[in-house]
Amino acid sequence: MPWVFLGLPAGCCLGPGSGQPLCRKKVGARPGAWAQLVAALLLLAVGFSLAVWQLYTRAGAPETSGSGAPPPSGHSHRPGVYHHGAIISPAAPCSDLGRELLVAGGNVVDAGVGAALCLAVVHPHATGLGAMFWGLFHNSSSGNSTALTSGPAQTLAPGLGLPSALPTLRLLHTRFGRLPWPRLLAGPATLAQEGFLVDTPLARALAAQGTEGLCPLLCHTDGTPLGPGARATNPKLAAVLRTPDFAEDALLSLLARDLGLEGPSAEPMPTLEPALQLTSARGILFTTPSPSAGPELLALLEAALQSRGLSPAPCPPPLHANETPVSSVLATVDSSGSVLLLISSLNSSFGSGRLSPSTGVLLSNLVDKSAISTWACPLILRGSPDGTEDDVLGLVASGTPAVARVTIQALLSHLAGSQTQAQHQHQHQHQHQQGPTEASSVCGQGTLLQVAAHAEHAHVSSVPSGCCPFQGF
């Protein structure tokens, strides 16, 4: 509290030696008037000081936010709805990392690529630097959608796929990213060096696969697989990620040395090309070209949309566990309508099961005859059914060879639900909180990620609902 200095009243001075005030008596002055004046001034000074202190503490206090607190605009949202951007992935650390990149000023490409590199560290059973990537990026500024491919599946050695993740993701980032490339590598490199906790999906895959070829990366000293909550590290992979200009030919040379080969005979050939599209009364549909399931998807959707009425497609028959390929999916979205969907695969659980000692990279068994269409099938729908808003919806599924039919079933469920909502105009004032219609099921198999830009908000969800952590701001 600031000090308050009060002068002596007029007509007063300090007495010599005593320090006591000596005052001339003023004609007509009431006894105690000066005491009342001094008390009033003191109270005024105290009140002013408290007011200044309150203003200072309010201005300096940090803002707090959370799922239970309403934003400054005075309205709240259900989980998965954000004002600016969001990401959803199969691993919590990677969703957290994607959000950090968004908050740091990155766009959906930065967040998605950073999260994909994170998954390459923490989910080696499903993806990695040895995986093949496919993606679909919709740019809300230009209205264009671009397909990302790793190029044709190539062989590094018999039964071993040529790793293509780094050049594929870097090509996407170079064309559309915003943050520096080393910024995207920093988080995944730290996880690989300092360690990450084995989550339930990885522990389940380890228990089913065994540790042959995966030690010492994913097993205890006695050779038993790591369980949920155990800490794993991959320092060799961290060294690769901590070298931003690590040339692809240098990585391939190290891999060839580990395999006893003279040298790689080919290099990855990733591409960026215009997405396939289908225009309908419901909007414009975008997907990836062959050999993904994109062409099949558009053909089935065109037939479904031309039929009378909208109803979900019938579910494909149940699948046996050994028929289900392993792939990894993630999705990012911002409130302006930019969307990135990324899918990657090692072709089977832990791919080839061959771990490169020099690089920490787990090689895939993707070769030129691999059926990429069984796992690569992203879909983006631009446009709203009622034509009042230019909404964007992104769908990406994994975990089933019938991925195209699963995606169709989810899209038709969404369109049918949107059509029903459009027939109830009195409910429109609440739709900014509800967002796009969510598919209630994915035929009991696989994983479906859904992201959307709707009513100037970013929406994320998944089926099943608890499969994939999401973050946003």
Coordinates of C-alpha atoms in Angstrom, one line a residue, residues 222-388:
D222 CA 15.1 -61.4 -19.5
G223 CA 13.5 -61.1 -23.0
T224 CA 9.9 -60.8 -21.9
P225 CA 7.8 -58.0 -23.6
L226 CA 7.3 -54.7 -21.9
G227 CA 3.8 -54.2 -20.3
P228 CA 1.6 -51.2 -19.9
G229 CA 3.3 -48.4 -18.1
A230 CA 6.8 -49.6 -18.7
R231 CA 9.3 -47.1 -20.0
A232 CA 10.9 -47.6 -23.4
T233 CA 13.7 -45.7 -25.1
N234 CA 15.1 -45.6 -28.7
P235 CA 18.3 -43.5 -28.6
K236 CA 19.3 -44.5 -32.1
L237 CA 16.0 -43.3 -33.5
A238 CA 16.4 -40.1 -31.4
A239 CA 19.8 -39.5 -33.1
V240 CA 18.1 -39.7 -36.6
L241 CA 15.4 -37.3 -35.6
R242 CA 17.8 -34.9 -34.0
T243 CA 19.6 -34.4 -37.3
P244 CA 17.2 -32.1 -39.3
D245 CA 19.3 -32.4 -42.5
F246 CA 19.7 -36.2 -42.2
A247 CA 19.8 -37.2 -45.8
E248 CA 17.6 -40.1 -46.9
D249 CA 20.5 -41.7 -48.7
A250 CA 22.4 -41.6 -45.4
L251 CA 19.6 -43.4 -43.7
L252 CA 19.4 -46.0 -46.4
S253 CA 23.1 -46.5 -46.3
L254 CA 22.9 -47.3 -42.6
L255 CA 20.0 -49.7 -43.2
A256 CA 21.9 -51.4 -46.0
R257 CA 24.9 -51.9 -43.7
D258 CA 22.7 -53.5 -41.0
L259 CA 21.3 -55.8 -43.6
G260 CA 24.6 -56.7 -45.1
L261 CA 23.7 -55.1 -48.5
E262 CA 26.0 -53.2 -50.8
G263 CA 23.7 -50.3 -51.0
P264 CA 20.1 -49.3 -51.8
S265 CA 19.1 -49.7 -55.4
A266 CA 16.3 -47.2 -55.2
E267 CA 15.0 -44.2 -53.2
P268 CA 11.5 -43.3 -52.1
M269 CA 9.5 -41.2 -54.6
P270 CA 6.7 -39.4 -52.6
T271 CA 4.3 -37.2 -54.6
L272 CA 1.8 -34.5 -54.1
E273 CA -1.1 -34.3 -56.6
P274 CA -4.6 -33.0 -56.9
A275 CA -7.1 -35.1 -55.0
L276 CA -9.7 -37.1 -56.7
Q277 CA -13.1 -35.5 -56.4
L278 CA -16.8 -36.1 -56.9
T279 CA -19.3 -33.3 -57.1
S280 CA -22.8 -33.9 -55.9
A281 CA -25.8 -32.0 -54.5
R282 CA -24.4 -32.7 -51.0
G283 CA -21.1 -31.0 -51.7
I284 CA -17.7 -31.9 -53.1
L285 CA -16.1 -35.2 -52.0
F286 CA -12.3 -35.5 -52.1
T287 CA -10.1 -38.6 -51.6
T288 CA -6.8 -40.2 -52.7
P289 CA -6.0 -41.8 -56.0
S290 CA -5.1 -45.5 -56.7
P291 CA -3.7 -47.8 -55.4
S292 CA -5.6 -46.5 -52.3
A293 CA -9.3 -47.3 -51.9
G294 CA -10.2 -43.8 -53.1
P295 CA -11.5 -44.7 -56.6
E296 CA -13.6 -47.5 -55.2
L297 CA -14.9 -45.2 -52.5
L298 CA -16.1 -42.6 -54.9
A299 CA -17.8 -45.1 -57.2
L300 CA -19.7 -46.6 -54.2
L301 CA -20.6 -43.2 -52.9
E302 CA -21.8 -41.9 -56.3
A303 CA -24.2 -44.9 -56.5
A304 CA -25.4 -44.4 -53.0
L305 CA -26.0 -40.7 -53.4
Q306 CA -27.9 -41.2 -56.6
S307 CA -30.3 -43.7 -55.0
R308 CA -33.5 -42.5 -53.4
G309 CA -33.2 -41.2 -49.9
L310 CA -30.2 -41.3 -47.6
S311 CA -29.6 -44.4 -45.4
P312 CA -26.5 -45.9 -44.0
A313 CA -24.8 -48.6 -46.1
P314 CA -25.1 -52.1 -44.8
C315 CA -22.3 -53.3 -42.6
P316 CA -19.8 -55.7 -44.1
P317 CA -19.6 -59.2 -42.6
P318 CA -17.5 -59.6 -39.4
L319 CA -13.8 -60.2 -39.9
H320 CA -11.4 -62.6 -38.2
A321 CA -8.6 -61.0 -36.2
N322 CA -5.9 -62.5 -38.5
E323 CA -7.5 -60.7 -41.5
T324 CA -7.2 -57.3 -40.0
P325 CA -4.1 -55.3 -41.2
V326 CA -2.5 -52.8 -38.8
S327 CA -2.5 -49.1 -39.7
S328 CA -2.3 -45.8 -37.9
V329 CA -4.5 -42.8 -38.5
L330 CA -4.7 -39.2 -37.2
A331 CA -6.5 -36.0 -38.2
T332 CA -6.2 -32.3 -37.6
V333 CA -8.6 -29.5 -38.3
D334 CA -8.9 -25.7 -37.7
S335 CA -12.0 -23.6 -37.4
S336 CA -11.5 -22.1 -40.9
G337 CA -12.0 -25.5 -42.5
S338 CA -8.4 -26.7 -43.2
V339 CA -8.1 -30.4 -42.6
L340 CA -5.3 -32.9 -42.7
L341 CA -5.9 -36.7 -42.7
L342 CA -2.8 -39.0 -42.4
I343 CA -2.7 -42.8 -42.7
S344 CA 0.4 -45.0 -42.4
S345 CA 1.1 -48.7 -42.2
L346 CA 3.9 -51.2 -41.8
N347 CA 1.6 -53.7 -43.6
S348 CA 1.3 -55.9 -40.5
S349 CA 1.8 -55.8 -36.8
F350 CA 5.5 -54.6 -36.3
G351 CA 5.9 -54.9 -40.1
S352 CA 8.8 -57.3 -40.9
G353 CA 9.8 -57.5 -37.2
R354 CA 13.4 -56.5 -38.3
L355 CA 14.8 -53.7 -36.2
S356 CA 17.8 -51.8 -37.6
P357 CA 20.4 -51.5 -34.8
S358 CA 22.1 -48.4 -36.3
T359 CA 19.0 -46.4 -36.7
G360 CA 16.3 -47.7 -34.4
V361 CA 14.0 -48.0 -37.4
L362 CA 11.6 -51.0 -37.6
L363 CA 11.3 -52.1 -41.3
S364 CA 8.0 -52.8 -42.9
N365 CA 7.1 -55.8 -45.1
L366 CA 5.5 -53.5 -47.7
V367 CA 6.4 -54.6 -51.2
D368 CA 5.1 -53.8 -54.6
K369 CA 2.3 -56.4 -54.3
S370 CA 1.0 -55.1 -51.0
A371 CA -2.7 -54.2 -50.9
I372 CA -2.6 -50.6 -50.0
S373 CA -6.3 -50.2 -50.7
T374 CA -7.1 -52.2 -47.6
W375 CA -5.9 -49.4 -45.3
A376 CA -5.5 -46.1 -47.3
C377 CA -8.9 -44.4 -47.6
P378 CA -9.3 -40.8 -46.3
L379 CA -12.3 -38.7 -47.3
I380 CA -13.2 -35.0 -47.1
L381 CA -16.6 -33.5 -47.8
R382 CA -16.8 -29.8 -48.4
G383 CA -20.2 -28.1 -48.3
S384 CA -23.2 -28.3 -46.0
P385 CA -26.5 -30.1 -47.0
D386 CA -28.7 -27.0 -46.6
G387 CA -26.3 -24.7 -48.4
T388 CA -26.2 -22.1 -45.7

